Coordinates of C-alpha atoms and ligand atoms in Angstrom, one line a residue:
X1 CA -20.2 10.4 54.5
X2 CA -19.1 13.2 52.0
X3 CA -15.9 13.5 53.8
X4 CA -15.3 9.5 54.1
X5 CA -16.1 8.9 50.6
X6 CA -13.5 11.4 49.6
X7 CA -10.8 9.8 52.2
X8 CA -11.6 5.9 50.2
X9 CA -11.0 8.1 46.7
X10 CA -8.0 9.7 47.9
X11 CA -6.8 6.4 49.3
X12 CA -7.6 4.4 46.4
X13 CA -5.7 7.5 44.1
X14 CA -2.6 7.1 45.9
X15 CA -2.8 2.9 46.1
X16 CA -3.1 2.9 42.1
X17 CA -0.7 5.9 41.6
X18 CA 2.0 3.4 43.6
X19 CA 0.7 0.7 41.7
X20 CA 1.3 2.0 38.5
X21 CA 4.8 3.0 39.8
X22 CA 5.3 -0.2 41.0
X23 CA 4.2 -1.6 37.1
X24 CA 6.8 0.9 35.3
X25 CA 9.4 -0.2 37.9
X26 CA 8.7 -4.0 36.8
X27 CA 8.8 -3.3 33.6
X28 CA 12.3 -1.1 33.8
X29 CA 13.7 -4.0 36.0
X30 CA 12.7 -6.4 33.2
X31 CA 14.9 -4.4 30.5
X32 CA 16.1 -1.3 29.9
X33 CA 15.2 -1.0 26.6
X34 CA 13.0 1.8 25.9
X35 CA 9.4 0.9 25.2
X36 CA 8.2 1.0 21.7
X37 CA 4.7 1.3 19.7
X38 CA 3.4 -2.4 19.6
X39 CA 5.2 -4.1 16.3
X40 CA 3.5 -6.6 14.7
X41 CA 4.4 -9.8 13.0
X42 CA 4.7 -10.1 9.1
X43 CA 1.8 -12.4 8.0
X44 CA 1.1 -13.7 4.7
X45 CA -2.7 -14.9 3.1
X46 CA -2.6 -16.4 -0.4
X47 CA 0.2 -14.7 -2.4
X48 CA 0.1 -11.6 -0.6
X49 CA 2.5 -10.4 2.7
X50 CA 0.0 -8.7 5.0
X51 CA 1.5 -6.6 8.0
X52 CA -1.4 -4.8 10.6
X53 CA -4.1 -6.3 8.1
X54 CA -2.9 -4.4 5.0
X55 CA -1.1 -5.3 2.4
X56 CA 2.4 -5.4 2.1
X57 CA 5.6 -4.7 -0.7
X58 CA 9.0 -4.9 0.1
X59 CA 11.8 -2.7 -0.8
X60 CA 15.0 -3.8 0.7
X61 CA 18.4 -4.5 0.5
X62 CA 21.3 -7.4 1.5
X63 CA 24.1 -6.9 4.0
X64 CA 25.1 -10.3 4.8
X65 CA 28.1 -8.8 7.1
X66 CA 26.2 -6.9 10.3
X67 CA 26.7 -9.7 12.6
X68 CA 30.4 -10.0 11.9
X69 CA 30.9 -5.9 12.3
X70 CA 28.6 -6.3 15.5
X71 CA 31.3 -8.4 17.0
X72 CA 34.1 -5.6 17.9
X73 CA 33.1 -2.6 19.3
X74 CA 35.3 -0.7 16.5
X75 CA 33.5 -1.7 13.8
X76 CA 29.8 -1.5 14.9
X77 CA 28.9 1.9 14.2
X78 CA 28.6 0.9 10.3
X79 CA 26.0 -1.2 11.3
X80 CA 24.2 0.9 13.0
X81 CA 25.2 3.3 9.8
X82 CA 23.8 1.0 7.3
X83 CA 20.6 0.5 8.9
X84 CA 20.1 4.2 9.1
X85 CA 20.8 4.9 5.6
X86 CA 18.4 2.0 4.7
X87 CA 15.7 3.4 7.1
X88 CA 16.1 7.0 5.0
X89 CA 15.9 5.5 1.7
X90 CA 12.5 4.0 2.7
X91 CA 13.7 0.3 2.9
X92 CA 11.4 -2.1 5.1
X93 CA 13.9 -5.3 5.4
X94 CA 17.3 -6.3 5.7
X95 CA 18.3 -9.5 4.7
X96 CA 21.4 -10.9 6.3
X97 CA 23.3 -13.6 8.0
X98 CA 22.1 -15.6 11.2
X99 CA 25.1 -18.0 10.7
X100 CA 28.8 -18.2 10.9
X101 CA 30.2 -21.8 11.5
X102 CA 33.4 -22.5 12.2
X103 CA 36.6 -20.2 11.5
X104 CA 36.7 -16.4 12.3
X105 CA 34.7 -14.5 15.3
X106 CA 32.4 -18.0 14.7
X107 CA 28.9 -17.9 16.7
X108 CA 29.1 -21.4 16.5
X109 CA 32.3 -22.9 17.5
X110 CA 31.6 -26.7 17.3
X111 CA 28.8 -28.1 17.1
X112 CA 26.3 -26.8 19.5
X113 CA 29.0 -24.9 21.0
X114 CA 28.1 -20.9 20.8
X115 CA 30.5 -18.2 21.3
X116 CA 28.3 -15.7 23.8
X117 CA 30.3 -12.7 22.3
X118 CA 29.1 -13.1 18.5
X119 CA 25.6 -14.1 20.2
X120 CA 25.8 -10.4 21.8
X121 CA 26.9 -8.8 18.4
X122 CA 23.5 -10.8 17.1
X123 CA 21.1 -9.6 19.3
X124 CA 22.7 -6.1 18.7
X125 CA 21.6 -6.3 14.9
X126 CA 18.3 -7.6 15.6
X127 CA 17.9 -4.5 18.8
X128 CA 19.5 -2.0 16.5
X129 CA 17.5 -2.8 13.3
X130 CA 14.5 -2.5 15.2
X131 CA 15.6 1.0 16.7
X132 CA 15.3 2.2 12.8
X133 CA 12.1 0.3 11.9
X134 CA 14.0 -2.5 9.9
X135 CA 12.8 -6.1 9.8
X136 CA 15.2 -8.9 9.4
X137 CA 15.1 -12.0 6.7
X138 CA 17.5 -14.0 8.8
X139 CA 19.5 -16.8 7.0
X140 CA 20.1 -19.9 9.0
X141 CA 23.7 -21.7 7.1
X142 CA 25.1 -21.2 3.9
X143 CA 24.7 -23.7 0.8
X144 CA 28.2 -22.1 0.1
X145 CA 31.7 -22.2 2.1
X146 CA 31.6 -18.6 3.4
X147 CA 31.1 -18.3 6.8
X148 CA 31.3 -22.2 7.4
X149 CA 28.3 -23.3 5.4
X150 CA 27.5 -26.9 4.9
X151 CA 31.4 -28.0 4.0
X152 CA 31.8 -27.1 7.5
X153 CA 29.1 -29.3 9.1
X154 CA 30.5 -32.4 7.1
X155 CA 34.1 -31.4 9.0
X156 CA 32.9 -31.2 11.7
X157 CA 30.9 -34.5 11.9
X158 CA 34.8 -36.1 10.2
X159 CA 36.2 -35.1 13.3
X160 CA 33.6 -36.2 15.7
X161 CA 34.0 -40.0 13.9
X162 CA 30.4 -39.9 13.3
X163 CA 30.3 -38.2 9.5
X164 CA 28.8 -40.8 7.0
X165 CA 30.7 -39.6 4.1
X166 CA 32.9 -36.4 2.8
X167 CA 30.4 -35.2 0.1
X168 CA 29.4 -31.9 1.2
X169 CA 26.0 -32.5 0.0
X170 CA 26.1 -35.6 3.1
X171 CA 25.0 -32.5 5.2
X172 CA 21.5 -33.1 3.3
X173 CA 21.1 -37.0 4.2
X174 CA 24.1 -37.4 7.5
X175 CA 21.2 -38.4 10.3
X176 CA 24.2 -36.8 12.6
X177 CA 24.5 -33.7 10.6
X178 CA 20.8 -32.9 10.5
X179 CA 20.8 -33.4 14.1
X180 CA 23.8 -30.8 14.2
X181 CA 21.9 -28.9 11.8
X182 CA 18.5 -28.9 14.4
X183 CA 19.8 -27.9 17.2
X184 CA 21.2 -25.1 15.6
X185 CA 18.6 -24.0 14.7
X186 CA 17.0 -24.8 18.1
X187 CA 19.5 -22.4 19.9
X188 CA 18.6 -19.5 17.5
X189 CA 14.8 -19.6 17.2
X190 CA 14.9 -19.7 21.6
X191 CA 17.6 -17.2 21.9
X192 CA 16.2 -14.8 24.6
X193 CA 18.3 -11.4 22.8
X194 CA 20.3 -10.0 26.0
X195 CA 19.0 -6.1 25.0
X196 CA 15.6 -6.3 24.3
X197 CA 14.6 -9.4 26.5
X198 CA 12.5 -11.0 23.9
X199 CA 13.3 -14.3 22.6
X200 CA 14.3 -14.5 18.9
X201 CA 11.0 -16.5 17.9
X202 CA 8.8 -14.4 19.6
X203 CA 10.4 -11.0 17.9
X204 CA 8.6 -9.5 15.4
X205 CA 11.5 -7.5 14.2
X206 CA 12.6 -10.8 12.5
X207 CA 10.8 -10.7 9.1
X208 CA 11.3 -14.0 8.4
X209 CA 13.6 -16.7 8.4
X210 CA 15.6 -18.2 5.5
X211 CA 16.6 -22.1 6.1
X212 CA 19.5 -22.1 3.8
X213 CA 21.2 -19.6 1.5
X214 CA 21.0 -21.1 -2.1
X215 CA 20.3 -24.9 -1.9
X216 CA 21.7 -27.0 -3.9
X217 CA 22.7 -30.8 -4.1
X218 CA 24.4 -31.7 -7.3
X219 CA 25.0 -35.6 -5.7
X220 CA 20.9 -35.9 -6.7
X221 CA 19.9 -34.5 -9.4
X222 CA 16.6 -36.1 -9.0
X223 CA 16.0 -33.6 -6.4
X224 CA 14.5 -36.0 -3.8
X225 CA 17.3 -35.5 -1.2
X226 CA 16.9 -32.1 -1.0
X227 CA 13.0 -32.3 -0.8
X228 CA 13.4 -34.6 1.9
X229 CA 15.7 -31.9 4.3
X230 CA 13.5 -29.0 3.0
X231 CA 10.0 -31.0 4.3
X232 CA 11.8 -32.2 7.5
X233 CA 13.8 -28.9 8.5
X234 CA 10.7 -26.7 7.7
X235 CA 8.1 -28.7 9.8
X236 CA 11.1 -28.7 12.9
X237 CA 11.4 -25.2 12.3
X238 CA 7.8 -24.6 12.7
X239 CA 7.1 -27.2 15.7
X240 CA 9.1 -23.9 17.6
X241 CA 8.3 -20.4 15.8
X242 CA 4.5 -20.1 14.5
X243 CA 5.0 -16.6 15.0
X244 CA 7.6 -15.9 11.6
X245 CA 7.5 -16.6 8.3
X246 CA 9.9 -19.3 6.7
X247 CA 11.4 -19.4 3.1
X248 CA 14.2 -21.7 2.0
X249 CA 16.0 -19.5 -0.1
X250 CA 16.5 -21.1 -3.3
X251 CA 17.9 -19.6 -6.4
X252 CA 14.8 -20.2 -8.4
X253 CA 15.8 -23.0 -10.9
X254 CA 13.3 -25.3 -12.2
X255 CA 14.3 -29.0 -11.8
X256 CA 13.7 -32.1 -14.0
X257 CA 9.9 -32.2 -12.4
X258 CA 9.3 -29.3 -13.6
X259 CA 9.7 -30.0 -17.7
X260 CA 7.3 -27.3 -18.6
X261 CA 9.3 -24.4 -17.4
X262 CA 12.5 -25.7 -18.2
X263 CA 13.1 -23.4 -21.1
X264 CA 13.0 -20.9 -18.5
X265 CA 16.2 -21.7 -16.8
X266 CA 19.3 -20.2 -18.3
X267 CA 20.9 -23.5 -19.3
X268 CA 20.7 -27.3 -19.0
X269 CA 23.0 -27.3 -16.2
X270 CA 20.3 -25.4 -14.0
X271 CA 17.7 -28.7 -14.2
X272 CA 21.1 -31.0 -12.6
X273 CA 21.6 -29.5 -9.7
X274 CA 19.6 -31.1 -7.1
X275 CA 17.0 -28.2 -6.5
X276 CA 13.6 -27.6 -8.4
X277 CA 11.6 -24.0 -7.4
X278 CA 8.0 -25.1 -8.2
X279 CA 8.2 -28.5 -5.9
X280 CA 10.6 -27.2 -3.1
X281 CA 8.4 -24.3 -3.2
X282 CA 5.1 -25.9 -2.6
X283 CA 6.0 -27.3 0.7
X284 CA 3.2 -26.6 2.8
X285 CA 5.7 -25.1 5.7
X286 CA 7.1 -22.7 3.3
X287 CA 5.3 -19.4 3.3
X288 CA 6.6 -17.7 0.5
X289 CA 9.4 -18.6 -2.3
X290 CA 12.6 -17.4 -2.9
X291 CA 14.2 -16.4 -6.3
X292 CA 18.1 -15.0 -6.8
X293 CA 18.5 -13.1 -10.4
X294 CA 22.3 -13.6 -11.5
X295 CA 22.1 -13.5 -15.5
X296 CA 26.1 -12.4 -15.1
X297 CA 26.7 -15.9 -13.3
X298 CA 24.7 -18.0 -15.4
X299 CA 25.3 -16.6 -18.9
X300 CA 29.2 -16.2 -20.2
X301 CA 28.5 -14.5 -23.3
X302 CA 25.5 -12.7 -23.6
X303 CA 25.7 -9.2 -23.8
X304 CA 23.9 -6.6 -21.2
X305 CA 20.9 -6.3 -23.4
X306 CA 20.1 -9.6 -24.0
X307 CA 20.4 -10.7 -20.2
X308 CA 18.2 -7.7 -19.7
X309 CA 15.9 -9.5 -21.9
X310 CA 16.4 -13.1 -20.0
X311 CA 15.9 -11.2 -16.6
X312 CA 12.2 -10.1 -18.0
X313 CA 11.2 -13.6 -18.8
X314 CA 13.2 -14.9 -15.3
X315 CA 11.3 -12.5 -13.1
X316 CA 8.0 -13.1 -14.7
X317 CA 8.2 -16.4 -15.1
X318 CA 8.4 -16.8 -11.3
X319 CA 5.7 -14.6 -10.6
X320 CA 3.5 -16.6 -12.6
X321 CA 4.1 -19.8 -10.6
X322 CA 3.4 -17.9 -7.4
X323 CA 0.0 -16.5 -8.6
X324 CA -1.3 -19.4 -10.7
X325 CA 0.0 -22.4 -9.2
X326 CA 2.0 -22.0 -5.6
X327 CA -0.3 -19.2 -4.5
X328 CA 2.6 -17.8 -2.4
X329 CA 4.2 -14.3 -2.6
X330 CA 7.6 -14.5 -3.9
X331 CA 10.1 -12.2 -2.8
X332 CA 13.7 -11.6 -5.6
X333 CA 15.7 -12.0 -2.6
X334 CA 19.3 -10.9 -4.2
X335 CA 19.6 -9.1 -7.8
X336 CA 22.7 -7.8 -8.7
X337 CA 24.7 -6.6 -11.7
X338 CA 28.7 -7.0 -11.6
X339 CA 31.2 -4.5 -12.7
X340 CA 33.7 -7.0 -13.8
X341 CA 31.7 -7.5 -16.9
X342 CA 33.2 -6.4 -20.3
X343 CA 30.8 -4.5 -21.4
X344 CA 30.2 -2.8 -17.8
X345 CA 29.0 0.8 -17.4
X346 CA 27.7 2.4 -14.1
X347 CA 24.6 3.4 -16.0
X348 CA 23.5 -0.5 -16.8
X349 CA 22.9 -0.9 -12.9
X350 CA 19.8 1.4 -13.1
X351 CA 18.8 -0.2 -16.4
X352 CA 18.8 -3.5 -15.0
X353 CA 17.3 -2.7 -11.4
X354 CA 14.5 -0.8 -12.4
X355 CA 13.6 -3.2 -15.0
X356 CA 13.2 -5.6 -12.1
X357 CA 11.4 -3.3 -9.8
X358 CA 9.1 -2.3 -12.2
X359 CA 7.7 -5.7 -12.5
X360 CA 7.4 -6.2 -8.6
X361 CA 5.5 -2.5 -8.8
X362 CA 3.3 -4.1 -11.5
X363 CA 2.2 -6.8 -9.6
X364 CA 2.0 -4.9 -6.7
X365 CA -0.6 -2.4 -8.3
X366 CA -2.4 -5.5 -9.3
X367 CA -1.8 -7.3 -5.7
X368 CA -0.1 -10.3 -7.4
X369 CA 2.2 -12.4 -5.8
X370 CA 5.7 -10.2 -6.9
X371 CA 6.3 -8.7 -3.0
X372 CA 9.4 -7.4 -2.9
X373 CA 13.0 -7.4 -4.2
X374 CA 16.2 -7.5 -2.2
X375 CA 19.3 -5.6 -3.6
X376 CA 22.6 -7.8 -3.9
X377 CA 24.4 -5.8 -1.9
X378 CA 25.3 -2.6 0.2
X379 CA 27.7 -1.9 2.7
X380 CA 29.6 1.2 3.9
X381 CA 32.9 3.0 3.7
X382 CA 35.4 1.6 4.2
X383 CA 35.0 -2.2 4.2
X384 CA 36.0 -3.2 0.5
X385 CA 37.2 -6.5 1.9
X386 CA 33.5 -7.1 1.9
X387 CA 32.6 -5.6 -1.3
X388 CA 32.6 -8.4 -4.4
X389 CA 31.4 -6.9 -7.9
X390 CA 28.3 -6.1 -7.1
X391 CA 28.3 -4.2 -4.2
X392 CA 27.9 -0.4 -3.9
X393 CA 27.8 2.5 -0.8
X394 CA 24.3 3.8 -1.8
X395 CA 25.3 7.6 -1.0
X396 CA 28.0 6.9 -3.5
X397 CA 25.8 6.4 -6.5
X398 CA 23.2 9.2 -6.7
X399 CA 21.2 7.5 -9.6
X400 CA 20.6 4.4 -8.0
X401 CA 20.1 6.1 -4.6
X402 CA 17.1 7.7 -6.2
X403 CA 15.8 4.6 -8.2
X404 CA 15.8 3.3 -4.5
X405 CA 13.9 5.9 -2.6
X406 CA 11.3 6.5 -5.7
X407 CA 10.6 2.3 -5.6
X408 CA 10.1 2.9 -1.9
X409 CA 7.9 5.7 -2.5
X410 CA 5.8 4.2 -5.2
X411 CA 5.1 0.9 -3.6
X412 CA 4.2 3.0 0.4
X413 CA 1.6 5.0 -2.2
X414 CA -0.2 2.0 -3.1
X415 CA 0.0 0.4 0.8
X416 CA -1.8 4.2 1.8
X417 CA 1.4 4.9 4.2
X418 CA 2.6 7.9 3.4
X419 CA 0.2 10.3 5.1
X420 CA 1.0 8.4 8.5
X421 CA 5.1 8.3 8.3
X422 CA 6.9 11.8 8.2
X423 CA 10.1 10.7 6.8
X424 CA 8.4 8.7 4.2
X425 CA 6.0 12.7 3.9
X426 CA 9.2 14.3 3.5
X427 CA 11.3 12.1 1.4
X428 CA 8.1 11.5 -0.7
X429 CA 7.2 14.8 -1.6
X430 CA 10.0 15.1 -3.7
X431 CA 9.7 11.9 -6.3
X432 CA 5.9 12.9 -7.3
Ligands
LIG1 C1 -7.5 -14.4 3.5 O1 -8.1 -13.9 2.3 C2 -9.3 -14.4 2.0 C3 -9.7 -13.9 0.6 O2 -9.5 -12.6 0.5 C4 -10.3 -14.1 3.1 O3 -11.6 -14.6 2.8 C5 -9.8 -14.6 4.4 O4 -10.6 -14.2 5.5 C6 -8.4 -14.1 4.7 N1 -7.8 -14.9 5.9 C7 -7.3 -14.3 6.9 C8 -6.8 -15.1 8.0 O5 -7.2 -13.1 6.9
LIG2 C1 31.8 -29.4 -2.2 O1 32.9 -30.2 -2.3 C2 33.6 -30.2 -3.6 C3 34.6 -31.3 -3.6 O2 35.1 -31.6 -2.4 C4 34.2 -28.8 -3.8 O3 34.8 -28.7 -5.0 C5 33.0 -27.8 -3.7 O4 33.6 -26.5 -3.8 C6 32.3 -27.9 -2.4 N1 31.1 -27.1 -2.6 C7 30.7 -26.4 -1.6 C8 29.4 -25.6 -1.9 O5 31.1 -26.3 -0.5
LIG3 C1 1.4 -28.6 -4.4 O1 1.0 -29.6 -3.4 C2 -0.3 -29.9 -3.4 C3 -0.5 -31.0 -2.3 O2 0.0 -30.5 -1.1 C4 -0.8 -30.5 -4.7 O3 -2.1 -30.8 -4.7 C5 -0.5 -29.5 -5.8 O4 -0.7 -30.0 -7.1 C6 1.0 -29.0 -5.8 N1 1.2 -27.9 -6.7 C7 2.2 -27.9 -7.6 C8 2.2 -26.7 -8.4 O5 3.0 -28.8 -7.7

């Protein structure tokens, strides 16, 4: 018995030894992507992000341009290169471009017509941001003409004979443009990435996604057009992905239904323009809000100190809606200072970026709704084409290359992650 007991052990041994052989095999044949610790998806409850049920802050950083420099073979190691150095500074998420419509190395063509090679360079960003523990706010078109944007959807449905009218802002109300404009999206949020295997949608690398960089539609100022996209795009986007987090990525403006905090905005002009941040934020599909801080856009004469002083009130202001009335998080998705002002000096830059992160590390002590703050924008040597006055190479500019990796450090301390991450042990140490 002794002896047959031990033959059905040894027999069993060997069957779930080649078993679990068989298993790894699978697995390899199914990708050859190395296996990674289980990554979770970004959640959010009340005005808080939450990610493996603690809270979390966000330091991070803009660079619209990966996809593009994914595309040639040449040109991708600064990607790579970029999300390295933003892994090393301690930033969590990248946000950047999903989209390029039309004209140069386009991923889509025509409509619904994809070019597989940009696709490839896509999924690249998304395998190699996850390689350095970067998630990705991925922007779906552009309110703007770069890279296509919504100009390029009304051409497109021009040439097609089906385009209601040349308005750009037709790509809000055009039933055939929103249909463009949905299956666009479609093709992204089912993408199955050709390096990792995993569809787009079910990839928690992907942060979040962003339906539209800066919304705006000046044709109604009463805002009801826009509202109208926003509620219909966010539900389609959500009848596919559950899994990800959605914003809309609006500048912040408050609109004409909004009279309260209209003081707020930096001019009359900024009620016109189609867009209002409290009622386009309260859309139940939207999980957090979106807020851009550009006092050098929006102001012609003030001086540095007294847009400092409007950026105080602009940041807070929004924070307030998010924890009193939306009961969102809101995350400053681009802040930047340019250099083209007259009164420029390097040393402003700090100034005006740590003015703004300390108020998201305020809030964040008292877990308010301020989660995180995007940096407008970095990029590496070598690619000044991409550069516009507010861009910097953050090895280039010690001061704000610290600013950055003590903001990191200060908002891991009050998430409890430094004791479990060695590079954030290391880097940490030093900014105590
Ligand atoms: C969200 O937070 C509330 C209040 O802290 C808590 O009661 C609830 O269980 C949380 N919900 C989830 C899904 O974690
Ligand atoms: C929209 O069209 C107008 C006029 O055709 C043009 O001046 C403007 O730059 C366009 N705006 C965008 C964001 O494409
Ligand atoms: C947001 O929408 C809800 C209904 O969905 C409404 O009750 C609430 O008043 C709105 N909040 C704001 C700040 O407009």
């Amino acid at each position: 018995m002794v002896n047959g007991n031990r033959m059905l052990y040894t027999i069993l041994g060997f069957a779930s030894c080649v078993a679990f052989i068989y298993m790894s095999l699978g697995d390899l044949k199914l990708s050859s992507f190395p296996r990674e610790p289980r990554l979770s998806f970004v959640e959010r409850n009340g005005t808080q992000f939450f990610l493996d049920g603690k809270p979390l802050y966000v330091n991070g950083w803009n660079s619209y341009w990966l996809m593009a420099h994914s595309v040639d073979e040449n040109s991708r190691p600064r990607v790579s290169a970029m999300l390295q150095a933003g892994a090393k500074m301690g930033l969590t998420v990248c946000r950047t471009w999903a989209f390029n419509d039309g004209g140069y190395d386009a991923l889509q063509i025509s409509p619904g017509q994809f070019d597989e090679r940009v696709f490839k360079a896509l999924d690249y960003v998304i395998a190699e941001a996850r390689q350095h523990g970067i998630r990705l706010l991925l922007s779906l078109v552009n309110n703007l003409q770069a890279y296509g944007g919504k100009t390029q959807y009304v051409k497109w449905a021009w040439q097609e004979g089906v385009g209601l009218s040349s308005s750009n802002d037709s790509f809000f109300f055009d039933p055939s443009i929103r249909k463009y404009f949905k299956n666009y999206v479609l093709t992204v949020l089912t993408r199955k990435n050709t390096i990792t295997g995993i569809e787009y949608r079910n990839d928690p690398t992907i942060f979040a996604w962003e339906l539209i960089n800066e919304p705006r539609c000046m044709s109604d100022p009463s805002g009801d057009t826009l509202q109208d996209w926003l509620e219909e795009m966010t539900a389609f986007i959500k009848s596919i992905d559950k899994n990800h987090l959605l914003t809309v990525g609006l500048e912040g403006f408050y609109g004409p239904k909004s009279p309260k905090k209209s003081t707020v905005n930096p001019e009359v002009w900024a009620s016109t323009l189609g867009s209002d941040f409290i009622r386009n934020s309260n859309i139940s599909n939207v999980d957090f809000t979106s807020v851009h801080i550009y006092p050098d856009h929006w102001f012609h004469v003030l001086g540095f100190e007294e847009k400092q002083n409007y950026v105080y009130k602009w940041v807070r202001s929004h924070i307030e809606d998010c924890d009193k009335e939306l009961k969102k998080p809101v995350m400053f998705t681009e802040y930047g200072l340019s250099n083209q002002n007259k009164d420029f000096q390097a040393s402003q830059r700090e100034q005006f970026y740590r003015s703004i992160l300390d108020i998201i590390y305020k809030s964040a002590r008292k877990k308010g709704s301020g989660a995180g703050a995007l940096i407008w924008q970095f990029f590496v040597e070598g690619m000044e084409d991409y550069n516009d006055d507010f861009g910097l190479v953050p090895w280039e500019s010690p001061s704000i290359y610290k600013l950055t990796v003590e903001q990191s450090c200060r908002l891991a301390r009050i998430q409890g992650l430094i004791q479990e991450n060695e590079n954030l042990k290391v880097m940490c140490s030093k900014t105590e």
